[in-house]
Short mmCIF file of C-alpha atoms in Angstrom, two decimals:
data_model
loop_
_atom_site.label_atom_id
_atom_site.label_comp_id
_atom_site.label_asym_id
_atom_site.label_seq_id
_atom_site.Cartn_x
_atom_site.Cartn_y
_atom_site.Cartn_z
CA MET A 27 62.91 34.17 52.91
CA GLY A 28 62.05 35.35 49.29
CA ARG A 29 60.25 33.45 46.55
CA MET A 30 62.43 32.99 43.55
CA LYS A 31 60.79 33.49 40.06
CA PHE A 32 61.47 34.20 36.56
CA LEU A 33 59.70 36.98 34.76
CA CYS A 34 59.99 37.58 30.97
CA ASP A 35 59.14 41.11 29.88
CA ILE A 36 57.80 40.40 26.28
CA GLU A 37 58.02 43.94 25.24
CA ARG A 38 61.76 43.64 25.52
CA CYS A 39 62.57 40.13 24.44
CA ILE A 40 64.08 40.16 20.93
CA ASP A 41 64.35 36.44 20.37
CA CYS A 42 68.25 36.46 20.35
CA SER A 43 68.24 33.06 22.20
CA GLY A 44 71.20 34.28 24.16
CA CYS A 45 69.58 32.72 27.39
CA VAL A 46 69.33 29.48 25.72
CA VAL A 47 72.94 29.58 24.69
CA ALA A 48 74.15 30.90 28.11
CA CYS A 49 72.19 28.06 29.93
CA LYS A 50 73.42 25.29 27.56
CA GLU A 51 77.07 26.35 27.56
CA GLY A 52 77.38 27.46 31.15
CA ASN A 53 75.76 24.34 32.63
CA HIS A 54 77.22 21.84 29.92
CA ILE A 55 73.81 20.67 28.96
CA PRO A 56 73.76 17.34 26.94
CA VAL A 57 72.87 17.47 23.18
CA GLY A 58 69.14 17.19 22.64
CA VAL A 59 68.28 18.77 26.11
CA ASN A 60 67.15 22.42 26.21
CA ARG A 61 66.57 23.71 29.66
CA ARG A 62 65.39 26.96 28.44
CA ARG A 63 63.82 27.99 24.95
CA VAL A 64 62.32 30.94 23.30
CA ILE A 65 58.85 30.97 21.82
CA THR A 66 57.62 33.59 19.23
CA ILE A 67 54.17 34.34 18.24
CA GLY A 68 53.16 36.31 15.03
CA GLN A 69 56.62 35.90 13.77
CA GLY A 70 57.64 38.18 10.96
CA GLN A 71 54.49 40.35 11.48
CA PRO A 72 54.31 43.86 13.16
CA GLY A 73 53.69 43.25 16.97
CA GLU A 74 55.60 39.97 16.88
CA LYS A 75 56.30 38.88 20.59
CA SER A 76 58.76 36.44 22.05
CA ILE A 77 59.03 34.87 25.55
CA SER A 78 61.77 32.94 27.04
CA VAL A 79 60.48 29.80 28.98
CA ALA A 80 62.09 27.35 31.29
CA CYS A 81 60.98 25.62 34.55
CA MET A 82 58.58 28.13 36.08
CA HIS A 83 59.19 26.73 39.62
CA CYS A 84 55.65 26.52 40.27
CA SER A 85 53.95 26.53 43.66
CA ASP A 86 52.06 23.24 44.05
CA ALA A 87 54.17 21.92 41.12
CA PRO A 88 52.42 19.13 39.08
CA CYS A 89 55.79 17.40 38.62
CA ILE A 90 56.28 16.91 42.22
CA ALA A 91 52.80 15.49 42.54
CA VAL A 92 53.34 12.79 39.91
CA CYS A 93 56.89 11.66 40.33
CA PRO A 94 56.66 8.00 41.38
CA VAL A 95 60.12 8.16 43.24
CA ASP A 96 59.41 11.51 44.99
CA CYS A 97 62.91 12.75 43.50
CA ILE A 98 61.53 16.26 42.79
CA TYR A 99 61.32 18.75 45.69
CA GLN A 100 60.85 22.41 46.31
CA ARG A 101 63.33 24.52 48.36
CA ASP A 102 61.91 27.05 50.86
CA ASP A 103 62.65 29.90 48.37
CA GLY A 104 60.37 28.15 45.86
CA ILE A 105 63.13 26.70 43.49
CA VAL A 106 62.05 23.16 42.38
CA LEU A 107 64.95 20.91 42.22
CA HIS A 108 65.34 17.09 41.60
CA ASP A 109 67.63 14.14 42.51
CA LYS A 110 69.05 12.74 39.24
CA GLU A 111 70.38 9.59 40.96
CA ALA A 112 66.92 8.70 42.10
CA CYS A 113 65.19 9.48 38.87
CA ILE A 114 64.09 6.41 36.94
CA GLY A 115 63.37 8.43 33.65
CA CYS A 116 59.61 7.49 33.54
CA GLY A 117 58.60 10.74 32.02
CA TYR A 118 55.53 11.39 34.18
CA CYS A 119 56.80 14.89 35.06
CA PHE A 120 57.13 15.81 31.42
CA MET A 121 53.39 14.72 30.98
CA ALA A 122 52.17 16.76 34.08
CA CYS A 123 54.20 19.85 33.30
CA PRO A 124 52.17 22.64 31.41
CA PHE A 125 55.49 24.22 30.21
CA GLY A 126 57.21 21.24 28.83
CA ALA A 127 60.26 21.91 31.22
CA PRO A 128 61.41 18.43 32.03
CA GLN A 129 63.86 17.09 29.40
CA PHE A 130 65.32 13.71 28.81
CA PRO A 131 68.72 12.80 27.39
CA GLY A 132 68.44 9.91 24.92
CA GLY A 133 71.12 7.42 23.65
CA GLN A 134 70.82 5.03 26.62
CA VAL A 135 70.64 1.19 26.22
CA PHE A 136 67.54 0.01 24.42
CA GLY A 137 66.72 3.63 23.64
CA ALA A 138 65.85 4.16 27.34
CA ARG A 139 65.70 7.74 28.58
CA GLY A 140 68.17 8.91 31.15
CA ALA A 141 67.51 10.84 34.23
CA MET A 142 65.36 13.98 33.81
CA ASP A 143 67.09 17.32 33.30
CA LYS A 144 65.56 20.68 33.80
CA CYS A 145 66.22 24.19 34.81
CA THR A 146 67.63 24.41 38.38
CA PHE A 147 67.44 28.26 38.56
CA CYS A 148 71.23 27.82 38.62
CA ALA A 149 70.85 26.33 42.13
CA GLY A 150 72.62 22.97 41.64
CA GLY A 151 70.88 19.94 43.22
CA PRO A 152 70.69 17.97 46.39
CA GLU A 153 74.59 17.23 46.28
CA GLU A 154 76.95 19.00 48.36
CA THR A 155 77.21 22.76 47.22
CA PHE A 156 80.11 23.53 44.88
CA SER A 157 81.10 19.85 44.75
CA VAL A 158 82.37 18.34 41.56
CA LYS A 159 79.42 15.84 41.36
CA GLU A 160 76.85 18.78 41.64
CA ARG A 161 78.51 20.61 38.86
CA LYS A 162 78.62 17.43 36.66
CA LEU A 163 74.98 16.54 37.27
CA TYR A 164 73.17 19.81 37.56
CA GLY A 165 75.53 22.62 36.39
CA GLN A 166 76.49 25.77 38.15
CA ASN A 167 75.26 26.82 41.60
CA ARG A 168 75.06 30.43 41.03
CA ILE A 169 72.45 31.06 43.69
CA ALA A 170 74.90 29.87 46.39
CA GLU A 171 77.43 32.29 44.83
CA GLY A 172 74.92 35.09 45.21
CA LYS A 173 74.45 35.58 41.48
CA VAL A 174 71.35 35.42 39.45
CA PRO A 175 70.87 32.58 37.04
CA LEU A 176 73.01 32.52 33.74
CA CYS A 177 70.09 33.24 31.38
CA ALA A 178 69.05 36.30 33.18
CA ALA A 179 72.48 37.47 33.90
CA MET A 180 73.42 37.51 30.20
CA CYS A 181 70.06 38.71 28.73
CA ALA A 182 71.10 41.74 26.59
CA THR A 183 67.82 43.66 26.75
CA LYS A 184 67.27 42.63 30.33
CA SER A 185 63.87 41.27 29.46
CA LEU A 186 64.37 38.07 31.52
CA LEU A 187 64.38 38.91 35.12
CA ALA A 188 65.12 36.35 37.84
CA GLY A 189 65.11 36.75 41.56
CA ASP A 190 62.77 37.50 44.43
CA ALA A 191 59.24 37.76 43.27
CA ASP A 192 58.58 41.11 44.98
CA GLU A 193 61.68 42.80 43.66
CA ILE A 194 61.37 41.78 40.04
CA SER A 195 57.69 42.58 39.90
CA ASP A 196 58.60 46.01 41.20
CA VAL A 197 61.16 46.32 38.33
CA TYR A 198 58.58 45.22 35.90
CA ARG A 199 55.85 47.52 37.23
CA GLU A 200 58.15 50.60 36.89
CA ARG A 201 58.97 49.52 33.28
CA VAL A 202 55.32 49.43 32.45
CA PHE A 203 54.68 52.80 33.84
CA LYS A 204 57.48 54.33 32.08
CA ARG A 205 56.51 52.77 28.75
CA GLY A 206 52.81 53.69 29.31
CA SER A 207 50.07 51.68 27.78
CA GLY A 208 47.09 51.97 25.55
CA ALA A 209 47.02 55.23 23.53
CA ASN A 210 49.95 56.56 25.32
CA ALA A 211 52.23 53.41 24.83
CA TRP A 212 55.65 53.93 23.36
CA GLY A 213 55.83 51.16 20.87
CA TRP A 214 55.71 50.17 17.22
CA GLY A 215 52.66 52.41 16.48
CA LYS A 216 54.05 55.48 17.96
CA ALA A 217 57.46 55.03 16.48
CA TYR A 218 56.54 54.20 12.90
CA LYS A 219 52.86 55.01 12.27
CA ASP A 220 51.21 57.80 14.23
CA LYS A 221 54.16 60.25 14.44
CA MET B 7 52.28 57.26 46.85
CA LYS B 8 52.72 53.67 46.17
CA LYS B 9 48.98 52.96 46.77
CA ILE B 10 48.04 55.45 44.19
CA LEU B 11 50.60 54.20 41.79
CA LEU B 12 49.14 50.58 42.30
CA SER B 13 45.42 51.53 41.90
CA GLY B 14 46.30 53.59 38.90
CA LEU B 15 48.08 50.68 37.25
CA LEU B 16 45.14 48.47 38.10
CA LEU B 17 42.91 51.03 36.33
CA PHE B 18 45.27 51.26 33.36
CA LEU B 19 45.38 47.49 32.97
CA ALA B 20 41.60 47.15 33.16
CA MET B 21 41.20 49.96 30.63
CA THR B 22 43.74 48.56 28.18
CA GLY B 23 42.09 45.16 28.59
CA LEU B 24 38.58 46.61 27.92
CA ALA B 25 39.52 49.12 25.13
CA ILE B 26 41.82 46.86 23.03
CA ALA B 27 40.48 43.30 23.51
CA GLY B 28 40.95 42.01 19.92
CA PRO B 29 44.30 42.98 18.31
CA PRO B 30 47.14 40.72 19.32
CA GLU B 31 49.56 43.69 19.34
CA THR B 32 48.53 44.56 22.93
CA LEU B 33 50.61 43.26 25.84
CA THR B 34 47.59 41.63 27.53
CA ALA B 35 46.51 39.95 24.34
CA ALA B 36 50.05 38.67 23.74
CA TYR B 37 50.39 37.29 27.24
CA GLN B 38 47.07 35.52 26.74
CA GLN B 39 48.29 34.00 23.55
CA PHE B 40 51.36 32.69 25.25
CA ASN B 41 49.25 31.49 28.10
CA ALA B 42 47.10 29.48 25.62
CA LEU B 43 50.20 28.14 23.98
CA PHE B 44 51.69 26.96 27.35
CA THR B 45 48.77 25.86 29.49
CA GLY B 46 45.74 25.98 27.26
CA GLU B 47 45.63 22.22 26.46
CA TRP B 48 47.04 21.34 30.12
CA GLN B 49 43.58 21.83 31.69
CA GLN B 50 42.15 19.06 29.45
CA TYR B 51 44.32 15.96 29.85
CA GLY B 52 47.36 17.39 31.83
CA GLN B 53 45.23 18.18 34.85
CA LEU B 54 43.47 14.93 34.54
CA PHE B 55 46.69 12.82 34.38
CA THR B 56 48.17 14.90 37.31
CA GLY B 57 45.20 14.41 39.55
CA LEU B 58 44.87 10.70 38.70
CA GLN B 59 48.64 9.98 39.20
CA LYS B 60 48.85 11.90 42.32
CA ASP B 61 45.71 10.46 44.02
CA LEU B 62 44.49 7.45 42.47
CA PHE B 63 46.91 5.18 40.43
CA PRO B 64 49.44 4.23 43.25
CA ARG B 65 46.60 3.52 45.64
CA LEU B 66 44.71 1.60 43.08
CA PHE B 67 47.63 -0.75 42.55
CA LEU B 68 48.20 -0.99 46.32
CA LEU B 69 44.66 -1.81 46.78
CA VAL B 70 44.78 -4.61 44.03
CA ILE B 71 47.86 -6.36 45.34
CA THR B 72 46.58 -6.30 48.93
CA ILE B 73 42.74 -6.94 48.77
CA VAL B 74 42.92 -9.66 46.06
CA PRO B 75 45.33 -11.90 48.01
CA VAL B 76 43.50 -11.29 51.31
CA PHE B 77 40.20 -12.29 49.72
CA PHE B 78 41.77 -15.44 48.37
CA PHE B 79 43.40 -16.25 51.63
CA LEU B 80 40.00 -16.05 53.30
CA HIS B 81 38.42 -18.15 50.56
CA TYR B 82 41.22 -20.83 51.04
CA VAL B 83 40.71 -20.76 54.79
CA ALA B 84 36.80 -20.65 54.79
CA ILE B 85 35.90 -22.80 51.63
CA GLY B 86 39.06 -24.35 50.69
CA PRO B 87 40.38 -25.56 47.39
CA MET B 88 38.76 -27.99 45.13
CA SER B 89 40.21 -31.49 44.84
CA PHE B 90 39.50 -34.14 42.20
CA PRO B 91 40.65 -37.72 41.86
CA HIS B 92 43.55 -37.66 39.22
CA ASP B 93 43.90 -41.43 38.87
CA GLY B 94 40.84 -41.93 36.60
CA LYS B 95 40.56 -41.40 32.89
CA GLN B 96 42.74 -38.61 31.48
CA VAL B 97 41.74 -36.16 28.68
CA TYR B 98 44.37 -34.52 26.48
CA CYS B 99 43.37 -30.82 26.57
CA TYR B 100 46.58 -28.80 25.56
CA THR B 101 48.88 -29.77 22.84
CA LEU B 102 52.69 -29.15 23.23
CA PHE B 103 52.65 -26.06 21.12
CA VAL B 104 49.85 -24.66 23.21
CA ARG B 105 51.69 -25.29 26.39
CA ILE B 106 55.00 -23.77 25.16
CA ILE B 107 53.21 -20.56 24.01
CA HIS B 108 51.27 -20.56 27.26
CA TRP B 109 54.46 -20.63 29.34
CA LEU B 110 56.20 -18.20 27.17
CA ALA B 111 53.41 -15.75 27.81
CA ALA B 112 53.19 -16.81 31.54
CA VAL B 113 56.73 -16.05 32.20
CA SER B 114 56.89 -12.74 30.18
CA PHE B 115 53.64 -11.55 31.68
CA SER B 116 54.78 -12.45 35.37
CA LEU B 117 57.84 -10.37 34.69
CA LEU B 118 55.75 -7.61 33.18
CA VAL B 119 53.64 -7.48 36.38
CA LEU B 120 56.56 -7.56 38.72
CA THR B 121 58.70 -4.97 36.79
CA GLY B 122 55.53 -2.72 36.37
CA LEU B 123 54.92 -2.76 40.15
CA LEU B 124 58.62 -1.98 40.64
CA VAL B 125 58.20 1.16 38.54
CA ILE B 126 55.03 2.12 40.47
CA PHE B 127 56.40 1.52 43.89
CA ALA B 128 59.93 2.50 42.97
CA LYS B 129 60.09 5.08 45.78
CA LEU B 130 60.01 2.39 48.42
CA LEU B 131 63.20 0.96 46.91
CA GLY B 132 64.93 4.23 46.36
CA GLY B 133 64.45 4.49 42.58
CA GLY B 134 67.53 5.23 40.50
CA SER B 135 69.21 2.35 38.66
CA LEU B 136 66.73 -0.25 39.84
CA GLY B 137 63.86 1.55 38.37
CA ILE B 138 65.61 2.15 35.13
CA TRP B 139 66.45 -1.65 34.87
CA ALA B 140 62.83 -2.46 35.74
CA ARG B 141 61.70 -0.20 32.85
CA ILE B 142 64.18 -2.00 30.28
CA VAL B 143 63.08 -5.52 31.53
CA HIS B 144 59.52 -4.25 31.21
CA LEU B 145 60.22 -3.28 27.50
CA VAL B 146 62.02 -6.61 26.67
CA THR B 147 59.39 -8.92 28.26
CA ALA B 148 56.70 -6.70 26.60
CA VAL B 149 58.04 -7.70 23.18
CA ILE B 150 58.11 -11.29 24.13
CA PHE B 151 54.63 -11.26 25.52
CA SER B 152 53.29 -9.42 22.43
CA ALA B 153 54.91 -12.12 20.23
CA SER B 154 53.56 -15.05 22.11
CA VAL B 155 50.00 -13.56 22.72
CA ILE B 156 49.38 -13.58 18.80
CA PRO B 157 49.36 -17.43 18.32
CA MET B 158 47.61 -17.82 21.71
CA PHE B 159 44.85 -15.45 20.42
CA LEU B 160 44.65 -17.50 17.27
CA PHE B 161 44.39 -21.03 18.59
CA TRP B 162 41.94 -20.25 21.47
CA VAL B 163 39.76 -17.45 20.15
CA ARG B 164 37.07 -19.83 18.85
CA GLU B 165 36.58 -21.56 22.16
CA MET B 166 36.82 -18.26 24.02
CA LEU B 167 33.72 -16.66 22.42
CA PRO B 168 31.16 -15.74 24.92
CA ALA B 169 28.12 -17.90 25.39
CA VAL B 170 24.81 -17.56 27.15
CA HIS B 171 25.71 -20.09 29.92
CA ASP B 172 28.69 -17.81 30.91
CA LEU B 173 26.14 -15.57 32.52
CA LYS B 174 24.91 -18.23 34.66
CA TRP B 175 28.62 -19.13 35.55
CA MET B 176 29.07 -15.57 36.60
CA LEU B 177 25.99 -15.52 38.74
CA ILE B 178 27.09 -18.52 40.75
CA MET B 179 30.69 -17.21 40.84
CA GLY B 180 31.69 -20.50 39.17
CA GLY B 181 30.69 -22.57 42.14
CA TYR B 182 33.73 -21.39 44.07
CA LEU B 183 31.60 -20.01 46.94
CA SER B 184 30.24 -23.37 48.09
CA LYS B 185 32.05 -26.50 49.24
CA GLU B 186 29.91 -29.04 47.38
CA GLN B 187 31.02 -30.26 43.99
CA LYS B 188 28.07 -29.55 41.56
CA ALA B 189 28.54 -29.27 37.79
CA VAL B 190 29.01 -25.58 36.63
CA PRO B 191 27.79 -24.35 33.27
CA ALA B 192 31.05 -24.19 31.30
CA GLY B 193 32.51 -25.32 28.01
CA LYS B 194 36.29 -25.94 27.55
CA PHE B 195 36.82 -22.57 29.15
CA ASN B 196 34.62 -20.98 31.73
CA ALA B 197 33.54 -17.35 31.99
CA GLY B 198 36.42 -16.38 34.26
CA GLN B 199 39.02 -17.93 31.91
CA LYS B 200 37.38 -16.09 29.04
CA MET B 201 37.56 -12.74 30.73
CA TRP B 202 41.10 -13.37 31.52
CA PHE B 203 41.75 -14.31 27.81
CA TRP B 204 40.13 -11.30 26.31
CA LEU B 205 41.87 -8.92 28.84
CA ALA B 206 45.08 -10.52 28.28
CA THR B 207 44.94 -10.47 24.43
CA ILE B 208 42.94 -7.42 23.48
CA GLY B 209 43.92 -5.57 26.65
CA GLY B 210 47.47 -6.79 26.02
CA ALA B 211 47.41 -5.23 22.56
CA VAL B 212 46.18 -1.77 23.89
CA MET B 213 48.85 -2.07 26.65
CA ALA B 214 51.45 -2.69 23.94
CA VAL B 215 50.33 0.40 21.83
CA THR B 216 50.03 2.73 24.98
CA GLY B 217 53.35 1.37 26.38
CA TYR B 218 55.21 1.99 23.15
CA PHE B 219 54.00 5.70 23.39
CA LEU B 220 55.17 5.93 27.04
CA TYR B 221 58.48 4.23 26.35
CA SER B 222 59.44 6.01 23.19
CA HIS B 223 57.76 9.49 24.10
CA GLN B 224 56.50 9.55 20.48
CA GLY B 225 53.41 11.51 19.61
CA ASN B 226 52.06 14.64 21.08
CA ILE B 227 51.83 15.35 24.70
CA ASP B 228 48.03 14.70 25.14
CA THR B 229 48.64 11.17 23.50
CA LEU B 230 51.25 10.54 26.09
CA ARG B 231 48.90 11.68 29.00
CA LEU B 232 46.04 9.53 27.61
CA SER B 233 48.33 6.68 27.13
CA ALA B 234 49.54 6.83 30.72
CA ILE B 235 46.00 6.89 31.94
CA ILE B 236 44.90 3.91 29.98
CA HIS B 237 47.99 2.03 30.63
CA ASN B 238 47.58 2.40 34.47
CA VAL B 239 43.86 1.72 34.64
CA LEU B 240 44.03 -1.26 32.32
CA GLY B 241 47.34 -2.41 34.04
CA ALA B 242 45.47 -2.56 37.42
CA ALA B 243 42.74 -4.70 35.90
CA MET B 244 45.28 -7.05 34.39
CA VAL B 245 47.22 -7.25 37.68
CA ALA B 246 44.04 -8.21 39.48
CA LEU B 247 42.97 -10.89 37.01
CA PHE B 248 46.69 -12.12 36.93
CA LEU B 249 46.38 -12.67 40.71
CA VAL B 250 43.08 -14.51 40.23
CA HIS B 251 44.66 -16.80 37.51
CA LEU B 252 47.64 -17.37 39.77
CA TYR B 253 45.36 -18.29 42.74
CA MET B 254 43.23 -20.70 40.51
CA SER B 255 46.04 -22.53 39.02
CA LEU B 256 48.29 -22.75 41.92
CA ALA B 257 45.94 -23.27 44.98
CA ALA B 258 42.20 -23.26 44.38
CA ILE B 259 42.09 -26.34 42.28
CA LYS B 260 44.46 -29.04 43.27
CA GLY B 261 46.55 -30.41 40.49
CA SER B 262 45.43 -27.85 37.86
CA LEU B 263 48.99 -26.64 37.31
CA ARG B 264 49.93 -30.19 36.07
CA SER B 265 47.46 -30.00 33.22
CA MET B 266 49.32 -27.16 31.71
CA ILE B 267 52.52 -29.15 32.05
CA SER B 268 51.46 -32.58 30.84
CA GLY B 269 48.42 -31.46 28.84
CA TYR B 270 46.12 -33.94 30.54
CA LYS B 271 43.15 -33.10 32.69
CA ALA B 272 41.28 -35.69 34.89
CA GLU B 273 37.81 -36.50 33.49
CA ALA B 274 36.46 -36.37 36.94
CA GLU B 275 37.47 -32.70 37.14
CA LEU B 276 36.10 -31.85 33.69
CA LYS B 277 32.70 -33.40 34.57
CA ILE B 278 32.30 -30.86 37.33
CA LEU B 279 34.21 -27.77 36.06
CA HIS B 280 33.81 -28.11 32.32
CA PRO B 281 30.70 -30.40 31.74
CA ARG B 282 29.92 -28.91 28.32
CA PHE B 283 33.45 -29.50 26.94
CA LYS B 284 33.11 -32.22 24.04
CA TYR B 285 36.40 -34.07 23.76
#
């Protein structure tokens, strides 16, 4: 059994936010909820870098540790999923998460939060696979279809990699070799400054 | 071949890390910046909150709602409740307004305790809509309690100020550990009632503020984490003293519940439990 992971190659990410749109559209995410977002540092300056981030499907995930109803669980392949029908919207997972992954739709009675929503690695939820209920509550189940998650599938620069940890780190390692690093790195400096 | 590649990569990474430590243009520095953005502050309060919620809070509440009643049960069996003759002279202690405010606070606070515990132990009940409703009732009753605790604070604050004899009362545990009825050092309110008053009013205000943050998710993430920690710790203390108050009024002193309904206390009871009270 593999270990599913996301890996974002920040040398390739161009902050197009295609992953965010793909996730939101493909999974019919409610307004105000973003399962995935792109963060940029040094915006507008040479050397600007962007990274796409969602639930990191942590080992020993803090959200699982704090949930008072134990509705968050981890599959054998490392994907962290949750049961929306057991969630009481207390928000503890949001406070425990280092990445801000758990999101809460608003607009309920007395301004209460609804059930938590987060990236499912496009692996649905605890409902029956490919059922209408699963699709309605959690979005697509592309892992069961044998596909990579929507965000990684649509990434134009292929900076966002999703899949088995060993395989995607191999892909990334080869890329780093080809690009070189340090003085030999092919990047901004070599292209525009030290020709 | 793969081994050579790997060791070469490690050497490369180490060299780049050493050679270009400062400028943010390097890959390593960029990843470090992202790391600081994501998890930098987590180590401070995020880790603290995660650890406490995982290992301490549910156990703390479980301990409070089991140990305190067991202790009182033993007290009831071993020492027994206090009983005073209620047919003698009656003293008017609580006006109608005071009683109405007290019962408004009492009912809303009881519901707060109940719904709060429902949220904490929601997993035993399956969570879901029950937990969501518990949180909504918690919000509504919190508003009612906050409104009733303000007049309560104002009309009792003078009599609730700590006094020197309160220390003596604490040392003899209010005389509840012995069967004989001896006058204890207390004015209109004893040290136990004072503790409960200050915890319910000032502590209640803190609970209201932290609860607002938790319910609305306003403010930054560290405010939320600290609010959750304070709300839980203070909540456990309030539940403990709530159970004490419940036991004292319902069981430990016979007929004390009646005084908050009619407003009258028996003089015989006041002579023992509140001898310094000038009426």
